[in-house]
């Protein structure tokens, strides 16, 4: 940002007798003072503020350069990854594992309050009150109740979700043909994400059962231990006890993931269409910012679409009676909570899922991804791809 006023040092150099008549070419001459501009000799702090702004801008530019260098170094270490190769799918799978496992674990305190309020809407009035009560009763560790099954479960789910999405996107694209795949790319995104999530939820479900029981019972179920909880459930209810929430989990996660991938791809494409130039013209830091923005907006839509099923998952895992039919349990719970009860905890979940999805895409987009079905050879490549 250019200075509006010369610094005091510049004025002193220019108007003291020792100064030469001619000025060095690298010294900029200040524009003529207007009656609307404040006098810098009366407001010396103005120059200090401007200098601080310039230094901050320089530091920011240096940080962006360092980010780009680190990214390039990581890519050089990894080597070139051929799209749709075994190494490519392994990278996408690992990226999904990191993106989902770390972010879901980080927001465990929000998830804890959300689950407890879904089961009992009168338990807490708000997040901060909930965290205060939990920390007083259970200590600081109590605020992170359920972090272990969250980490294991969503790491597994993320690996199958992101790796599977890239696999099925290529698989369906090849089935449909290049031109048809590009023409109906949103439908392709939806089909690929639904297929990947169907498999991912089978990996997630046992851990989700332990997580929900740990977070909705006081003291926590199985002491909050992941594999101890799995052993306890299978000992009392058999393996089926780990999967009694699978149908509502599919009902929550499949629409969620379809919205997550399709809306993200569409939003990011719209952002790059609006911006001048192509995606490749922007630095890695700028692309990361676009990914986070697109992910956060997609996450808000995901939260709204999947929230009723999320409430039902919490209720079923906490309150479903042994041997009770799935349909019967759903009907009983709905009679107890009504339509309004299906939306308990929505504001908290919007914040949680928006942040989660934004961070997941920000992490994941550091890896090479296809970014959509390839356009037909005769068509123009859309901006941002």
mmCIF file of C-alpha atoms in Angstrom, residues 6 25 32 251 280 324 357:
data_model
loop_
_atom_site.group_PDB
_atom_site.id
_atom_site.type_symbol
_atom_site.label_atom_id
_atom_site.label_comp_id
_atom_site.label_asym_id
_atom_site.label_seq_id
_atom_site.Cartn_x
_atom_site.Cartn_y
_atom_site.Cartn_z
ATOM 1 C CA UNK A 6 6.117 11.396 3.485
ATOM 2 C CA UNK A 25 16.215 8.389 -8.179
ATOM 3 C CA UNK A 32 1.244 17.854 -3.337
ATOM 4 C CA UNK A 251 -29.638 -41.572 6.071
ATOM 5 C CA UNK A 280 -3.229 -22.275 -11.943
ATOM 6 C CA UNK A 324 -36.551 -53.386 19.237
ATOM 7 C CA UNK A 357 -15.844 -29.159 5.997
#
